[in-house]
Coordinates of C-alpha atoms in Angstrom, one line a residue:
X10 CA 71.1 76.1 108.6
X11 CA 72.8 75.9 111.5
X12 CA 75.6 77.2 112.9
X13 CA 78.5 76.5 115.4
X14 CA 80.4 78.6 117.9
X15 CA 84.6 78.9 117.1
X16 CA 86.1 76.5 119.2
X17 CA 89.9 77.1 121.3
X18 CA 92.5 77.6 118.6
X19 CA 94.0 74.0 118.0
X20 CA 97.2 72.9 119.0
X21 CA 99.8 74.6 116.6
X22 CA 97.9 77.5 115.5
X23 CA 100.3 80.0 114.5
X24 CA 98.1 82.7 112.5
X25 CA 98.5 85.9 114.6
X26 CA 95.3 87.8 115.3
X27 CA 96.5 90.6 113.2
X28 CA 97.0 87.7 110.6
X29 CA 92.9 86.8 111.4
X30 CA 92.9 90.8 111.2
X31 CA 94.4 90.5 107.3
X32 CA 92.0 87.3 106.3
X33 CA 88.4 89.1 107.1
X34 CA 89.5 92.0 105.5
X35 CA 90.2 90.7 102.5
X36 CA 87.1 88.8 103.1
X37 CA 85.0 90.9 103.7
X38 CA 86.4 93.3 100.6
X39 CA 85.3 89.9 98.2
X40 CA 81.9 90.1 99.4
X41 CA 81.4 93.4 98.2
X42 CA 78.8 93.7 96.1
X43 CA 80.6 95.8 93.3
X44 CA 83.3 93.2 93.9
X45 CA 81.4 90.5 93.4
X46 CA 79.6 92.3 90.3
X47 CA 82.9 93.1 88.7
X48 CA 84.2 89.6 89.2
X49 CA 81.0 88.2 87.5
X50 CA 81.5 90.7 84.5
X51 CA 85.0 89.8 84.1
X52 CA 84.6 86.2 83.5
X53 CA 80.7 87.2 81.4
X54 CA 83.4 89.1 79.0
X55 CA 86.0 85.9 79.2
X56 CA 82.8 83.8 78.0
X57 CA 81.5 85.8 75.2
X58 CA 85.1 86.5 73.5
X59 CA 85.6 82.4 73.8
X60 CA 81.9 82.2 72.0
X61 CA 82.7 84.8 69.3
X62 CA 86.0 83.3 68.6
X63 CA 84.4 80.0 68.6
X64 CA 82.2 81.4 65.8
X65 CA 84.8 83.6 64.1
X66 CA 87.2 80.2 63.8
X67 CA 84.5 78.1 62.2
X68 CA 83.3 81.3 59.9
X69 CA 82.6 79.5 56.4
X70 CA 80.4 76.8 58.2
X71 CA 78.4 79.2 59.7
X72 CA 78.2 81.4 56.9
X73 CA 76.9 78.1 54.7
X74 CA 74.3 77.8 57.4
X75 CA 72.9 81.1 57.7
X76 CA 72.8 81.1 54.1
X77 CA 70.6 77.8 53.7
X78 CA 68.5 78.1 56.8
X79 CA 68.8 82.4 57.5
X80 CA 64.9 82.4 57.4
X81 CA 64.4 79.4 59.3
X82 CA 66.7 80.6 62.1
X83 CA 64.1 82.7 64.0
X84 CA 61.5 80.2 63.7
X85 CA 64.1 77.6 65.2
X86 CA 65.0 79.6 68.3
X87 CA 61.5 79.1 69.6
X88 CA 61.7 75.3 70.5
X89 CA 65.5 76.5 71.8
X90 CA 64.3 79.1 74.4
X91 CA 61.5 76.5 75.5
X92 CA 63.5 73.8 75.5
X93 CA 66.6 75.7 77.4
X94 CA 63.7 77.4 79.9
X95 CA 62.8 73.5 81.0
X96 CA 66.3 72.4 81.3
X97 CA 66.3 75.1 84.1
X98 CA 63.4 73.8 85.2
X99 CA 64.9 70.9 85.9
X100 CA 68.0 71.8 87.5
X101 CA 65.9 74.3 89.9
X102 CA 64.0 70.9 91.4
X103 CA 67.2 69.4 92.9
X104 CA 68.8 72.9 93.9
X105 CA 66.0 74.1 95.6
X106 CA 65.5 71.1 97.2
X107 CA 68.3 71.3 98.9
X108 CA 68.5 75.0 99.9
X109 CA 66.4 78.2 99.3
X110 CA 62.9 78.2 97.2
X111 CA 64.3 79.6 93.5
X112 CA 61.9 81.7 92.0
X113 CA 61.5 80.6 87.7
X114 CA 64.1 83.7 86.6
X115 CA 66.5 83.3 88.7
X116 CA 66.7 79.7 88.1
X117 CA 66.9 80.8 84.5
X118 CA 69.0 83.3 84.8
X119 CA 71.6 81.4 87.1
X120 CA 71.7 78.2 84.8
X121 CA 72.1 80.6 81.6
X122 CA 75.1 81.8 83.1
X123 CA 76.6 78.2 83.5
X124 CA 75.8 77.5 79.5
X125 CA 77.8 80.6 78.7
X126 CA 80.7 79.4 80.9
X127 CA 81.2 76.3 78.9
X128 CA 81.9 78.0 75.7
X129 CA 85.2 78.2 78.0
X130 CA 87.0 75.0 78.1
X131 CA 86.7 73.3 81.3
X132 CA 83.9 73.1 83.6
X133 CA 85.4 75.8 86.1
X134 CA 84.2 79.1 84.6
X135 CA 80.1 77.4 84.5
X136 CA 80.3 76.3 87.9
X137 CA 82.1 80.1 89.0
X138 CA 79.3 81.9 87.1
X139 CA 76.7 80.0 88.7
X140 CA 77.8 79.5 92.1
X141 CA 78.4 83.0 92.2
X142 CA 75.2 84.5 91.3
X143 CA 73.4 81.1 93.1
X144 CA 75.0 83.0 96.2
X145 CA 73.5 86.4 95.9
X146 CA 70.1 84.3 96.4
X147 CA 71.3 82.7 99.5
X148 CA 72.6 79.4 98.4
X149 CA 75.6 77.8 99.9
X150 CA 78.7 76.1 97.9
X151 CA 78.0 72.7 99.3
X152 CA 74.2 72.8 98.2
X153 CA 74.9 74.4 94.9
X154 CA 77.6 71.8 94.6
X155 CA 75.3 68.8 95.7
X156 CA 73.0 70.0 93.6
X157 CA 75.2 70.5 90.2
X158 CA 76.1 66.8 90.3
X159 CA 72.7 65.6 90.8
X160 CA 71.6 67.5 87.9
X161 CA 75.0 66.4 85.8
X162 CA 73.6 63.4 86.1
X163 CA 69.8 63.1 85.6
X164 CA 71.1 65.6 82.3
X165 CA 73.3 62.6 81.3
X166 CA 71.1 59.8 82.3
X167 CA 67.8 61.2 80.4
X168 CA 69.9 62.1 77.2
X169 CA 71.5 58.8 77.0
X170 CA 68.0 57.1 77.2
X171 CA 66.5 59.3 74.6
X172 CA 69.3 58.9 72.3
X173 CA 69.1 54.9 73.0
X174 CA 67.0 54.7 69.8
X175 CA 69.2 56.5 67.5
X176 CA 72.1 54.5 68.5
X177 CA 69.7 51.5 68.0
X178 CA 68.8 52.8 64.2
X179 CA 72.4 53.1 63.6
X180 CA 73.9 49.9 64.6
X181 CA 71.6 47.5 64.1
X182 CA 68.2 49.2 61.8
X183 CA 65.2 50.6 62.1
X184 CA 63.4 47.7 64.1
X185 CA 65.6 47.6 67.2
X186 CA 65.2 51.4 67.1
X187 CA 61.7 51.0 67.9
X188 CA 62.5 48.4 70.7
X189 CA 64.3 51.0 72.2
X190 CA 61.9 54.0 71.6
X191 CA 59.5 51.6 73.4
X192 CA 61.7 51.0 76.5
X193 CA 62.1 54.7 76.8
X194 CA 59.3 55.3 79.1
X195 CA 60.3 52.4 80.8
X196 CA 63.9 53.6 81.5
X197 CA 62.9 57.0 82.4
X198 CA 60.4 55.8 85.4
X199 CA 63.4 53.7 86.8
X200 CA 65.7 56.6 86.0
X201 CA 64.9 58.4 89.9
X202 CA 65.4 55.0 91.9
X203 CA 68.5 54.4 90.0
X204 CA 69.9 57.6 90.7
X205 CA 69.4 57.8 94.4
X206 CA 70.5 54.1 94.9
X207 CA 73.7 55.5 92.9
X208 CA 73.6 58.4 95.4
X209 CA 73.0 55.7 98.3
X210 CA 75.9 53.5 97.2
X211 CA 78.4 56.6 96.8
X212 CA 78.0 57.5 100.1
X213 CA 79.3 54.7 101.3
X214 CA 83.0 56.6 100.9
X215 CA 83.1 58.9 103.8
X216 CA 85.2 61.7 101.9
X217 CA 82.1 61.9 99.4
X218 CA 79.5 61.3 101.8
X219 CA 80.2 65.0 103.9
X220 CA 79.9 66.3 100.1
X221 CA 76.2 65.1 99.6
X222 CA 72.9 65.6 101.1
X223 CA 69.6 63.4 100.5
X224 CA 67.0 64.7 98.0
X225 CA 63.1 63.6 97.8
X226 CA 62.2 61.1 95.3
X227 CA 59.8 63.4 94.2
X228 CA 62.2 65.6 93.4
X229 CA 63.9 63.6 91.2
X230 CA 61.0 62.2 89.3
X231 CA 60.5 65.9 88.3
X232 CA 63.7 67.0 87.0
X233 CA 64.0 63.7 85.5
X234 CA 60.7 64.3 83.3
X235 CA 61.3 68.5 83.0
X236 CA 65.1 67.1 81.7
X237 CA 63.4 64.4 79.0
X238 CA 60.7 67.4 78.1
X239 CA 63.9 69.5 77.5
X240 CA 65.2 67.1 75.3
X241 CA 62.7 66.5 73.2
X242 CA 61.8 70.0 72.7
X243 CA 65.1 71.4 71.7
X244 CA 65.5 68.9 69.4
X245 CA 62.7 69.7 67.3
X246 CA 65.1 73.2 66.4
X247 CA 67.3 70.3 64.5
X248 CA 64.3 69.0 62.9
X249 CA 63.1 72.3 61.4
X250 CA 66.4 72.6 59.8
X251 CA 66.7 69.2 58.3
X252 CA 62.9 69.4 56.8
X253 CA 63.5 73.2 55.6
X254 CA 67.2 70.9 53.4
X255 CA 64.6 68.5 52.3
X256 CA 64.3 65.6 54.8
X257 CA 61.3 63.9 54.7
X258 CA 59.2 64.8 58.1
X259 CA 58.6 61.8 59.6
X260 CA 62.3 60.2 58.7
X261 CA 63.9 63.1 60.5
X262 CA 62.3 63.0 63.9
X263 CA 64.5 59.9 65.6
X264 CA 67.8 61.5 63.6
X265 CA 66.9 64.9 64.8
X266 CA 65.7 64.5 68.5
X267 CA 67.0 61.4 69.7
X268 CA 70.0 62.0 67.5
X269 CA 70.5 65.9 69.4
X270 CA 70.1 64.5 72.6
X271 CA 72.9 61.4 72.5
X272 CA 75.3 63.9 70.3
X273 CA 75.2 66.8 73.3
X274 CA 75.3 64.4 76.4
X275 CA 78.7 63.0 74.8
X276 CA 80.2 65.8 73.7
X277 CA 80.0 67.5 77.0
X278 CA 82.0 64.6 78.6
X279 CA 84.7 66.2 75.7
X280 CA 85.0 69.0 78.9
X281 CA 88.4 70.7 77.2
X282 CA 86.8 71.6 74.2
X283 CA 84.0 74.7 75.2
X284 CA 81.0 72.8 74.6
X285 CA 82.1 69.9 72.5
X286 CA 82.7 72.3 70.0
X287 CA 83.3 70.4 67.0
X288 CA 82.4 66.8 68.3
X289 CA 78.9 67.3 68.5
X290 CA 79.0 68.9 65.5
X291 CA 80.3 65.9 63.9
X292 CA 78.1 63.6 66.1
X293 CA 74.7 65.3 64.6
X294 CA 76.3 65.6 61.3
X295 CA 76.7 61.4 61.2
X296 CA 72.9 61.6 62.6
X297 CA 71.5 63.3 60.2
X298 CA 73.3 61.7 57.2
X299 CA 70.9 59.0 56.9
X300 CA 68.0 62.0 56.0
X301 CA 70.2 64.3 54.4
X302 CA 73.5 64.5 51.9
X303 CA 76.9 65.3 53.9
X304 CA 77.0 69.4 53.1
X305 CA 73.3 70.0 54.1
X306 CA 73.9 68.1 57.5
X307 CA 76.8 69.8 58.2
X308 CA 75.2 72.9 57.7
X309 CA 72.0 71.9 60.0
X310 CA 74.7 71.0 62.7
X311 CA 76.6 74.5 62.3
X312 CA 73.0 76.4 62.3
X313 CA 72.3 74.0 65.3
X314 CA 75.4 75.5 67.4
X315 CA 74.2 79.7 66.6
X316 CA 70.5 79.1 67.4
X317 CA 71.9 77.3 70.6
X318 CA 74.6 80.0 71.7
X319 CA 71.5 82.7 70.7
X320 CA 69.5 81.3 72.7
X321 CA 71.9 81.3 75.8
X322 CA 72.4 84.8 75.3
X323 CA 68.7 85.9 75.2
X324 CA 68.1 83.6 78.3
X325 CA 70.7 84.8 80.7
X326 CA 69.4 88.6 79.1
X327 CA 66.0 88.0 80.0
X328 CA 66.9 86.1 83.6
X329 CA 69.0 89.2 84.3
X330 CA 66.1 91.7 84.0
X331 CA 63.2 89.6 85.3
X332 CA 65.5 88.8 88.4
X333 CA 66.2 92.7 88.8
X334 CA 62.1 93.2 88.8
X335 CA 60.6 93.3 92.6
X336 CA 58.0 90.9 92.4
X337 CA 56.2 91.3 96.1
X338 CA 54.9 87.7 97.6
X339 CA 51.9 87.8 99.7
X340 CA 52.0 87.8 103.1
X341 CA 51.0 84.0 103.4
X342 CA 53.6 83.0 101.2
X343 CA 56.0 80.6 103.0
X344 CA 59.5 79.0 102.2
X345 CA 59.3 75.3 99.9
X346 CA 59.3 72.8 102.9
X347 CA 62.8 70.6 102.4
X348 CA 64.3 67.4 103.8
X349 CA 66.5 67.4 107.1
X350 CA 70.0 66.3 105.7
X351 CA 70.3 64.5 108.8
X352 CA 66.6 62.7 109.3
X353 CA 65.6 61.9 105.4
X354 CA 62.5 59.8 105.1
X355 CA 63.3 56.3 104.6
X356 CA 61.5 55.4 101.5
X357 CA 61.7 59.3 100.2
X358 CA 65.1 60.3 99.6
X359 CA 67.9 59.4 98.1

């Protein structure tokens, strides 16, 4: 990156240079790192009392839950942990892209952070988490931020197109659903060229267009497919539950993964309520009624939400010490090459 000399003071600066003084200081105190370290704690503890309370309000549900599915709850967390390592995955291609090579547990442990923050309500306390410890690894607000709303939207976009069958199943049967599980593949190769001629066309306004900076193609294409992988594999969490109730195998797969992923992609437009709490709930409890009576799909939904949060928790734990561990690069290692925000390939970025 580049950076530019301070210019004259402009006409009508009044801040004294004991005023300047004041400013550095303070911040120069922020970028402390036991200030910095402290702050992130602080809001880590704000997180996980709105995730306990979240559980302790909603207590008989998720006692029902642990009492029908307590020994399938272990086994479940598996396809959670792999599906939540690809979602980071998938968020890493754009942010990297745009700034500093993310090594896989940092990535992980940066995007854990964010899932805690929205047990909060409001998107604020994710993006603080992450954009604080995205800045210990040398990445800047307006990358991080370029970045986040990519990613917001390949999340949205590959979740909407999943979930395309189950809305299919619900509104019109089980034939259109498999029109739309055949389009699927379809959609999701368009998905990349859609999304940068949506970055393209945004651009256009000159207020957002200093706020965003091209990314490859390539790029895209990969945290599109990592994002649909993600999908697809934490879903199957939801479909251990409703077989272990006694939903019939092959039934359950379209309620259980496409069903998961069009539930969570609407509930986390629901942004004052931490996590759609409640909404998606209700969303996968609707899904999974057509494989399942009302009480055992409530309590798949409920045992959905504490493999999920578990799984948050054991992510951001392991990210944290995997991040702490010195892992020496050869000497031949070099930075990931990335685009000039200035000079992007034609036909190559968005």
């Amino acid at each position: 990156m580049s950076s530019t000399a301070p210019g004259p003071p402009a006409a009508g600066d009044t801040v004294s240079p004991a005023g300047r003084g004041h400013r550095d200081t303070l911040r120069d105190f922020a970028r402390r790192p036991w200030v910095r370290g402290t702050a992130t704690a602080v809001v880590l503890a704000v997180c996980a009392g709105f995730l306990v309370h979240s559980f302790a309000r909603d207590g008989e549900a998720t006692r029902t839950a642990v009492g029908l599915l307590g020994p399938v709850l272990p086994l479940a967390l598996v396809p959670a942990l792999a599906g939540l390592w690809l979602t980071a995955l998938s968020w890493r291609e754009p942010l990297q892209a745009l700034s500093v090579p993310l090594s896989r547990p940092s990535a992980v442990r940066i995007f854990a952070a964010g899932q805690l923050g929205k047990y909060v309500p409001g998107v604020m306390w994710s993006i603080v988490l992450q954009s604080r410890l995205a800045a210990a690894s040398g990445i800047t607000v307006f990358h991080f931020t370029a970045a986040f709303g990519l990613y917001a939207a390949v999340s949205l976009g590959t979740g909407g197109v999943l979930g395309l069958a189950s809305l299919a199943r619900h509104a019109y049967g089980t034939g259109a659903a498999l029109v739309a599980a055949a389009l699927v593949p379809v959609l999701l190769l368009l998905l990349p060229r859609l999304l940068a001629a949506s970055v393209r066309l945004v651009k256009v306004v000159p207020a957002l267009a200093r706020r965003l900076a091209p990314v490859p193609l390539g790029v895209l294409r990969r945290s599109v497919w990592l994002c649909a992988a993600s999908w697809l594999v934490t879903g199957v969490h939801l479909w251990l539950f409703a077989v272990a109730l006694g939903a019939d195998p092959l039934r359950a797969v379209l309620p259980c993964v496409a069903g998961f992923a069009v539930a969570t992609s609407l509930s986390s437009l629901v942004v004052v309520v931490p996590d759609g709490l409640g909404v998606r709930e209700a969303l996968l409890a609707v899904s999974l009624a057509s494989v399942l009576p009302a009480p055992e799909a409530a309590a798949a939904a409920a045992a959905s939400r504490l493999v999920l949060a578990a799984a948050d928790v054991l992510a951001f734990g392991y990210g944290s010490l995997a991040a702490r561990t010195p892992h020496p690069q050869p000497a031949s290692a070099a930075p990931l090459p990335r685009p000039s925000p200035h000079h992007p390939r034609k036909d190559d970025a968005c």
